[in-house]
Structures are given as structure tokens and as C-alpha cells.
Tab-separated table of C-alpha atoms in Angstrom:
chain	number	residue	atom	x	y	z
A	1	UNK	CA	-25.304	16.497	-19.389
A	2	UNK	CA	-26.273	13.409	-21.391
A	3	UNK	CA	-23.223	11.460	-20.246
A	4	UNK	CA	-24.148	11.922	-16.571
A	5	UNK	CA	-27.618	10.519	-17.260
A	6	UNK	CA	-26.097	7.682	-19.274
A	7	UNK	CA	-23.632	6.801	-16.494
A	8	UNK	CA	-26.295	6.753	-13.780
A	9	UNK	CA	-28.644	4.623	-15.892
A	10	UNK	CA	-25.759	2.275	-16.739
A	11	UNK	CA	-24.969	1.851	-13.039
A	12	UNK	CA	-28.620	1.045	-12.299
A	13	UNK	CA	-28.709	-1.462	-15.172
A	14	UNK	CA	-25.581	-3.192	-13.902
A	15	UNK	CA	-26.725	-3.318	-10.279
A	16	UNK	CA	-30.162	-4.705	-11.165
A	17	UNK	CA	-29.452	-6.929	-14.165
A	18	UNK	CA	-25.741	-7.631	-13.968
A	19	UNK	CA	-23.822	-8.768	-17.035
A	20	UNK	CA	-25.162	-9.391	-20.525
A	21	UNK	CA	-25.204	-13.033	-21.697
A	22	UNK	CA	-21.665	-14.171	-22.483
A	23	UNK	CA	-22.540	-14.880	-26.139
A	24	UNK	CA	-23.084	-11.169	-26.798
A	25	UNK	CA	-21.011	-9.580	-24.038
A	26	UNK	CA	-18.437	-7.199	-25.576
A	27	UNK	CA	-15.696	-8.183	-23.103
A	28	UNK	CA	-16.120	-11.860	-24.004
A	29	UNK	CA	-15.957	-10.909	-27.679
A	30	UNK	CA	-12.858	-8.824	-26.944
A	31	UNK	CA	-11.258	-11.889	-25.425
A	32	UNK	CA	-12.026	-14.018	-28.465
A	33	UNK	CA	-10.660	-11.381	-30.843
A	34	UNK	CA	-7.518	-10.965	-28.730
A	35	UNK	CA	-6.893	-14.724	-28.859
A	36	UNK	CA	-7.298	-14.750	-32.649
A	37	UNK	CA	-4.970	-11.792	-33.141
A	38	UNK	CA	-2.463	-13.165	-30.635
A	39	UNK	CA	-2.249	-16.466	-32.528
A	40	UNK	CA	-1.603	-14.540	-35.725
A	41	UNK	CA	1.027	-12.252	-34.193
A	42	UNK	CA	2.762	-14.614	-31.777
A	43	UNK	CA	5.124	-15.924	-34.469
A	44	UNK	CA	6.850	-12.541	-34.363
A	45	UNK	CA	7.108	-12.563	-30.553
A	46	UNK	CA	8.297	-8.971	-30.205
A	47	UNK	CA	7.094	-5.749	-28.599
A	48	UNK	CA	5.884	-4.356	-31.930
A	49	UNK	CA	3.385	-7.204	-32.131
A	50	UNK	CA	1.951	-6.012	-28.809
A	51	UNK	CA	1.500	-2.510	-30.208
A	52	UNK	CA	-0.224	-3.922	-33.293
A	53	UNK	CA	-2.434	-6.159	-31.141
A	54	UNK	CA	-3.479	-3.223	-28.951
A	55	UNK	CA	-4.132	-0.736	-31.744
A	56	UNK	CA	-6.029	-3.267	-33.841
A	57	UNK	CA	-8.288	-4.355	-30.978
A	58	UNK	CA	-8.918	-0.749	-29.954
A	59	UNK	CA	-9.772	0.293	-33.505
A	60	UNK	CA	-12.215	-2.581	-34.076
A	61	UNK	CA	-14.173	-2.132	-30.848
A	62	UNK	CA	-14.217	1.659	-30.838
A	63	UNK	CA	-15.353	1.560	-34.464
A	64	UNK	CA	-18.148	-0.957	-33.708
A	65	UNK	CA	-19.338	0.892	-30.595
A	66	UNK	CA	-19.094	4.203	-32.444
A	67	UNK	CA	-21.265	2.947	-35.297
A	68	UNK	CA	-23.904	1.605	-32.896
A	69	UNK	CA	-23.989	4.913	-31.002
A	70	UNK	CA	-24.146	6.898	-34.246
A	71	UNK	CA	-27.090	4.877	-35.554
A	72	UNK	CA	-28.986	5.328	-32.285
A	73	UNK	CA	-28.723	9.144	-32.374
A	74	UNK	CA	-31.830	9.437	-34.578
A	75	UNK	CA	-33.854	9.197	-31.354
A	76	UNK	CA	-32.464	10.927	-28.205
A	77	UNK	CA	-34.167	8.503	-25.812
A	78	UNK	CA	-32.936	5.478	-27.743
A	79	UNK	CA	-29.445	6.982	-27.793
A	80	UNK	CA	-29.372	7.358	-24.010
A	81	UNK	CA	-30.674	3.808	-23.492
A	82	UNK	CA	-28.282	2.182	-25.986
A	83	UNK	CA	-25.372	4.208	-24.608
A	84	UNK	CA	-26.226	3.147	-21.057
A	85	UNK	CA	-26.464	-0.531	-22.018
A	86	UNK	CA	-23.137	-0.411	-23.857
A	87	UNK	CA	-21.471	1.508	-21.026
A	88	UNK	CA	-22.738	-0.999	-18.463
A	89	UNK	CA	-20.673	-3.691	-20.189
A	90	UNK	CA	-17.431	-1.816	-19.458
A	91	UNK	CA	-17.707	-2.096	-15.691
A	92	UNK	CA	-18.914	-4.741	-13.243
A	93	UNK	CA	-20.418	-3.902	-9.879
A	94	UNK	CA	-22.954	-6.689	-9.349
A	95	UNK	CA	-20.781	-9.488	-10.701
A	96	UNK	CA	-17.825	-8.356	-8.581
A	97	UNK	CA	-19.870	-8.449	-5.390
A	98	UNK	CA	-21.530	-11.729	-6.400
A	99	UNK	CA	-18.206	-13.469	-7.037
A	100	UNK	CA	-16.713	-12.258	-3.755
A	101	UNK	CA	-19.831	-13.302	-1.807
A	102	UNK	CA	-19.698	-16.715	-3.469
A	103	UNK	CA	-16.159	-17.263	-2.214
A	104	UNK	CA	-17.263	-16.223	1.271
A	105	UNK	CA	-20.101	-18.735	1.107
A	106	UNK	CA	-17.750	-21.488	-0.079
A	107	UNK	CA	-15.270	-20.700	2.716
A	108	UNK	CA	-18.053	-21.186	5.252
A	109	UNK	CA	-19.031	-24.521	3.686
A	110	UNK	CA	-15.829	-26.193	2.494
A	111	UNK	CA	-12.194	-25.146	2.285
A	112	UNK	CA	-11.600	-27.367	-0.748
A	113	UNK	CA	-14.596	-25.866	-2.544
A	114	UNK	CA	-13.390	-22.357	-1.751
A	115	UNK	CA	-9.918	-23.184	-3.041
A	116	UNK	CA	-11.442	-24.364	-6.311
A	117	UNK	CA	-13.705	-21.323	-6.658
A	118	UNK	CA	-10.868	-18.934	-5.866
A	119	UNK	CA	-8.718	-20.434	-8.627
A	120	UNK	CA	-10.987	-18.733	-11.175
A	121	UNK	CA	-10.394	-15.287	-9.661
A	122	UNK	CA	-6.647	-15.157	-8.970
A	123	UNK	CA	-3.491	-16.215	-10.783
A	124	UNK	CA	-1.831	-17.781	-7.712
A	125	UNK	CA	-2.000	-21.503	-6.842
A	126	UNK	CA	-5.030	-21.796	-4.558
A	127	UNK	CA	-4.907	-25.542	-3.911
A	128	UNK	CA	-3.003	-25.191	-0.635
A	129	UNK	CA	-4.318	-21.864	0.632
A	130	UNK	CA	-5.454	-21.790	4.243
A	131	UNK	CA	-8.743	-20.253	5.342
A	132	UNK	CA	-7.124	-16.936	6.245
A	133	UNK	CA	-5.193	-16.903	2.960
A	134	UNK	CA	-8.423	-17.499	1.030
A	135	UNK	CA	-10.112	-14.649	2.894
A	136	UNK	CA	-7.141	-12.415	2.139
A	137	UNK	CA	-7.193	-13.351	-1.558
A	138	UNK	CA	-10.939	-12.687	-1.716
A	139	UNK	CA	-10.572	-9.217	-0.180
A	140	UNK	CA	-7.572	-8.478	-2.408
A	141	UNK	CA	-9.634	-9.400	-5.474
A	142	UNK	CA	-12.491	-7.187	-4.331
A	143	UNK	CA	-10.412	-4.131	-3.502
A	144	UNK	CA	-8.091	-4.291	-6.505
A	145	UNK	CA	-11.107	-4.513	-8.770
A	146	UNK	CA	-12.728	-1.412	-7.288
A	147	UNK	CA	-10.324	0.433	-9.573
A	148	UNK	CA	-10.104	-1.910	-12.553
A	149	UNK	CA	-13.737	-2.963	-12.758
A	150	UNK	CA	-15.573	0.152	-11.562
A	151	UNK	CA	-13.769	3.441	-10.858
A	152	UNK	CA	-11.452	3.550	-13.881
A	153	UNK	CA	-14.020	2.865	-16.628
A	154	UNK	CA	-16.456	5.330	-15.044
A	155	UNK	CA	-13.786	8.030	-14.767
A	156	UNK	CA	-12.996	7.632	-18.466
A	157	UNK	CA	-16.714	7.708	-19.233
A	158	UNK	CA	-17.017	11.044	-17.417
A	159	UNK	CA	-13.975	12.391	-19.248
A	160	UNK	CA	-14.455	11.006	-22.763
A	161	UNK	CA	-17.935	9.494	-22.938
A	162	UNK	CA	-18.893	5.892	-23.616
A	163	UNK	CA	-16.017	5.381	-26.052
A	164	UNK	CA	-13.572	6.488	-23.363
A	165	UNK	CA	-14.797	3.649	-21.155
A	166	UNK	CA	-14.587	1.238	-24.105
A	167	UNK	CA	-10.988	2.316	-24.731
A	168	UNK	CA	-10.124	1.593	-21.109
A	169	UNK	CA	-11.918	-1.773	-21.078
A	170	UNK	CA	-10.100	-2.955	-24.206
A	171	UNK	CA	-6.710	-2.074	-22.715
A	172	UNK	CA	-7.569	-3.630	-19.355
A	173	UNK	CA	-8.785	-6.829	-21.044
A	174	UNK	CA	-5.581	-7.002	-23.069
A	175	UNK	CA	-3.557	-6.610	-19.892
A	176	UNK	CA	-5.564	-9.357	-18.174
A	177	UNK	CA	-4.967	-11.743	-21.084
A	178	UNK	CA	-1.406	-11.049	-22.236
A	179	UNK	CA	0.138	-8.782	-19.596
A	180	UNK	CA	2.273	-11.476	-17.981
A	181	UNK	CA	6.046	-11.751	-17.652
A	182	UNK	CA	6.293	-15.281	-18.969
A	183	UNK	CA	8.029	-16.375	-22.197
A	184	UNK	CA	4.743	-16.513	-24.099
A	185	UNK	CA	3.556	-13.017	-23.225
A	186	UNK	CA	6.483	-10.903	-22.031
A	187	UNK	CA	6.967	-9.251	-25.429
A	188	UNK	CA	3.472	-9.124	-26.870
A	189	UNK	CA	2.020	-8.109	-23.509
A	190	UNK	CA	4.518	-5.380	-22.668
A	191	UNK	CA	2.715	-2.512	-24.416
A	192	UNK	CA	-0.853	-3.182	-23.184
A	193	UNK	CA	0.486	-3.804	-19.661
A	194	UNK	CA	2.314	-0.447	-19.582
A	195	UNK	CA	-0.676	1.317	-21.115
A	196	UNK	CA	-2.953	-0.230	-18.491
A	197	UNK	CA	-0.587	0.996	-15.745
A	198	UNK	CA	-0.779	4.525	-17.168
A	199	UNK	CA	-4.582	4.498	-17.458
A	200	UNK	CA	-4.992	3.222	-13.891
A	201	UNK	CA	-2.370	5.494	-12.301
A	202	UNK	CA	-4.672	8.286	-11.137
A	203	UNK	CA	-7.862	6.188	-10.704
A	204	UNK	CA	-6.042	3.809	-8.329
A	205	UNK	CA	-4.855	6.641	-6.134
A	206	UNK	CA	-8.274	8.295	-6.233
A	207	UNK	CA	-9.790	4.966	-5.173
A	208	UNK	CA	-7.392	4.741	-2.245
A	209	UNK	CA	-8.431	8.180	-1.002
A	210	UNK	CA	-12.115	7.363	-1.510
A	211	UNK	CA	-11.686	4.253	0.652
A	212	UNK	CA	-10.189	6.425	3.389
A	213	UNK	CA	-13.181	8.791	3.165
A	214	UNK	CA	-15.592	5.839	3.184
A	215	UNK	CA	-13.889	4.360	6.245
A	216	UNK	CA	-14.418	7.695	8.026
A	217	UNK	CA	-18.163	7.584	7.346
A	218	UNK	CA	-18.325	3.949	8.461
A	219	UNK	CA	-16.426	4.826	11.669
A	220	UNK	CA	-13.601	2.494	10.742
A	221	UNK	CA	-9.965	3.366	11.342
A	222	UNK	CA	-9.582	5.969	8.597
A	223	UNK	CA	-6.334	7.306	10.064
A	224	UNK	CA	-4.806	3.856	9.859
A	225	UNK	CA	-6.199	3.480	6.335
A	226	UNK	CA	-4.211	6.568	5.344
A	227	UNK	CA	-1.116	5.409	7.226
A	228	UNK	CA	-1.088	1.941	5.687
A	229	UNK	CA	-1.833	3.234	2.186
A	230	UNK	CA	1.097	5.628	2.347
A	231	UNK	CA	3.353	2.961	3.852
A	232	UNK	CA	2.447	-0.172	1.886
A	233	UNK	CA	0.815	0.865	-1.408
A	234	UNK	CA	4.069	0.579	-3.343
A	235	UNK	CA	4.887	-2.911	-2.102
A	236	UNK	CA	2.863	-4.668	-4.821
A	237	UNK	CA	4.393	-5.602	-8.189
A	238	UNK	CA	1.734	-3.442	-9.845
A	239	UNK	CA	2.263	0.316	-9.421
A	240	UNK	CA	-1.479	0.768	-8.861
A	241	UNK	CA	-3.195	-2.181	-7.187
A	242	UNK	CA	-1.581	-1.543	-3.808
A	243	UNK	CA	-3.462	1.686	-3.156
A	244	UNK	CA	-7.015	0.345	-2.718
A	245	UNK	CA	-5.764	-2.880	-1.119
A	246	UNK	CA	-3.527	-1.125	1.419
A	247	UNK	CA	-6.192	1.460	2.288
A	248	UNK	CA	-8.706	-1.335	2.919
A	249	UNK	CA	-6.210	-3.298	5.013
A	250	UNK	CA	-5.591	-0.228	7.146
A	251	UNK	CA	-9.277	0.604	7.546
A	252	UNK	CA	-10.122	-2.942	8.684
A	253	UNK	CA	-6.949	-3.467	10.722
A	254	UNK	CA	-6.019	-6.593	8.808
A	255	UNK	CA	-3.066	-7.906	6.855
A	256	UNK	CA	-3.491	-8.817	3.196
A	257	UNK	CA	-0.751	-11.132	2.022
A	258	UNK	CA	0.270	-12.812	-1.196
A	259	UNK	CA	3.120	-15.118	-0.145
A	260	UNK	CA	6.359	-14.265	-1.888
A	261	UNK	CA	5.011	-11.018	-3.299
A	262	UNK	CA	3.695	-8.595	-0.675
A	263	UNK	CA	2.268	-8.022	2.786
A	264	UNK	CA	-0.071	-5.069	3.226
A	265	UNK	CA	-1.254	-3.791	6.594
A	266	UNK	CA	-0.732	-5.009	10.149
A	267	UNK	CA	-2.203	-8.132	11.696
A	268	UNK	CA	-4.345	-6.282	14.258
A	269	UNK	CA	-7.624	-8.093	13.632
A	270	UNK	CA	-7.845	-11.763	12.593
A	271	UNK	CA	-9.111	-12.591	9.129
A	272	UNK	CA	-12.582	-14.105	9.437
A	273	UNK	CA	-15.185	-14.765	6.768
A	274	UNK	CA	-17.185	-11.873	8.273
A	275	UNK	CA	-14.269	-9.601	7.369
A	276	UNK	CA	-15.240	-10.093	3.736
A	277	UNK	CA	-18.659	-8.606	4.489
A	278	UNK	CA	-17.005	-5.575	6.090
A	279	UNK	CA	-14.827	-5.151	3.007
A	280	UNK	CA	-17.917	-5.357	0.789
A	281	UNK	CA	-19.674	-2.699	2.865
A	282	UNK	CA	-16.594	-0.466	2.650
A	283	UNK	CA	-16.486	-0.987	-1.111
A	284	UNK	CA	-20.169	-0.110	-1.539
A	285	UNK	CA	-19.759	3.163	0.356
A	286	UNK	CA	-16.628	3.914	-1.662
A	287	UNK	CA	-18.557	3.515	-4.916
A	288	UNK	CA	-21.445	5.649	-3.662
A	289	UNK	CA	-19.058	8.430	-2.603
A	290	UNK	CA	-17.355	8.260	-5.989
A	291	UNK	CA	-20.650	8.570	-7.857
A	292	UNK	CA	-21.799	11.491	-5.692
A	293	UNK	CA	-18.506	13.398	-5.893
A	294	UNK	CA	-17.904	12.743	-9.585
A	295	UNK	CA	-21.473	13.721	-10.493
A	296	UNK	CA	-21.201	16.912	-8.444
A	297	UNK	CA	-17.855	17.850	-10.003
A	298	UNK	CA	-19.176	17.059	-13.469
A	299	UNK	CA	-22.213	19.306	-12.971
A	300	UNK	CA	-20.087	22.160	-11.583
A	301	UNK	CA	-17.605	21.833	-14.450
A	302	UNK	CA	-20.404	21.745	-17.033
A	303	UNK	CA	-22.058	24.861	-15.581
A	304	UNK	CA	-18.682	26.637	-15.543
A	305	UNK	CA	-17.996	25.767	-19.190
A	306	UNK	CA	-21.470	26.823	-20.312
A	307	UNK	CA	-21.461	30.113	-18.401
């Protein structure tokens, strides 16, 4: 039952305190290590180099986290606290909401400012995005990251402990840094990108269903959320990101669009800055439902195994 306590404490730590300082944040350190290894391996520019990059990064961070956890086991209370702090670095609830709210604030103040702020969150060119396109991009960022930044690492924590979440975060960080189909990354990024797709396959679909359930409790259009998820989820280039985005689009009766790539949902309700707040509320309820259901299932499973 320790891992359930650790997960709940980690969630509280993240919600209250947010991220660790960047100088000591494991994900920032992962990024620096990935850049170093990539510069060493890029001369080979083949898919094997991507396998080496992934395995090496995984080994280093799982080894470091494992040593820290092992040392802390001499005191059970210290172990739970250290585990919770380390686990909290593998997901991001507060920072996700803060970044999305910041874009909403910038949209209300200045379109140019919002375009600049959004450029840090998405890979598309934001310099010419209209107000509705900025709102769409903000909601897309929020809903896609329900899986990547919250649900997936917590699922792997429930299944495999803190190191399971670390494993996921390393792979997801690799995908974010090298998982692009451009000449520089198409070979070295192939393996981590495919591995990230595999790790997110079930969590993304679970997230989509949780959004439908959350929309029911919020008296949103949960039937349309289901309809749009089933219709549009596979329209995105990623095999996973479409599920939470399409379910949200259906629940809110909006269309989320990345020009030249996908259109999710129907344009029933106009995209306003207030729509972002509705998406945030839907996301919060989704996370709460996930924590309640996953904790309940974990307790039932634990009792069954111990009986």
C-alpha cells in the first residue's frame, strides 16, 4: 500500500508546490544528458543510435533514482517522503494548468503576446495564429498533456512503482526532444518515438473515456464526447493524442484544429477565451475521477492478492 500513499502525497506536493527548481529538476537534467548523448551519437545517424540513446538514458536515470530510493529505505517515513518528491517530478499538474491559464490571460490582453507565449508550448508557427486558433492550440495542449503529463506517469507508478514512472518520463522526454520526422532526428528519434506510442496507447484511451465520464458529471454533452472521440480520435498524426482532444472537443461542442494536420469535433460553439476555463474544469474533474478510480482499483487488487 506504500505506493498509493506515495502517489497521493506526490500529487499534493505537485499541486501545492509545483515543479522543483530547474537546476535540480530531473527532467531538465534528462534533457541535458539527452543533448550530450545525441551529439555523441548523431555522427552515426541511424536507428541503432536511437536504441543506444534510449537504453543509456533509461539506465542512468533508473540507476540514480534506484540508488536514492534504496538509501532512503533505512527510515520508512523518509522513504515515503523521498519517493513522493521524486515521483512528483515525473508528472506536472500545477505547471500544466498554470501555462494554459497564462495563455488565456495573454489572449485577453494582447494577441501578439499570446502568439509569443504559445510558441513555447507548441511546435507549429504561432506568429500568424488568430484568436480562435490560439484558443484551440491552448486547449489542444491542455488535453493532450492530460495523458502525457499526468495520467500515463501515474498509471506506470501504480503498476511498477516510482521507477515505472521514471521509465515513462525518460521515454516521453526523449520523444519530445528527438521524436521528429526531420533529417536530424528521423533515425535517432524513431525508437523512442515508437516506444512512447506504445507506452501511451492504453493511457490515452483511458483518458478519453475518463473525459467522457467527467463530462457526464459536469452536465456537458457526454454523448457527443463519445461520438466525436470514436469518430475523430484517429485523425491526428499521433496514434494517441487524438483521444483526449477529440473527447474534449465533443464534450464542449467545439472544433479543435491544427491547419494542415487535423480537425477534431464540430463547430457548434464558438471558441472563446472562456472555453479554456471550461476545458480546465473538465480536465480537473477528469484527474480527480482517475485518482479515485485508480486508488479504488489498486486497493481492491491489493486486498485480493493478499487474501
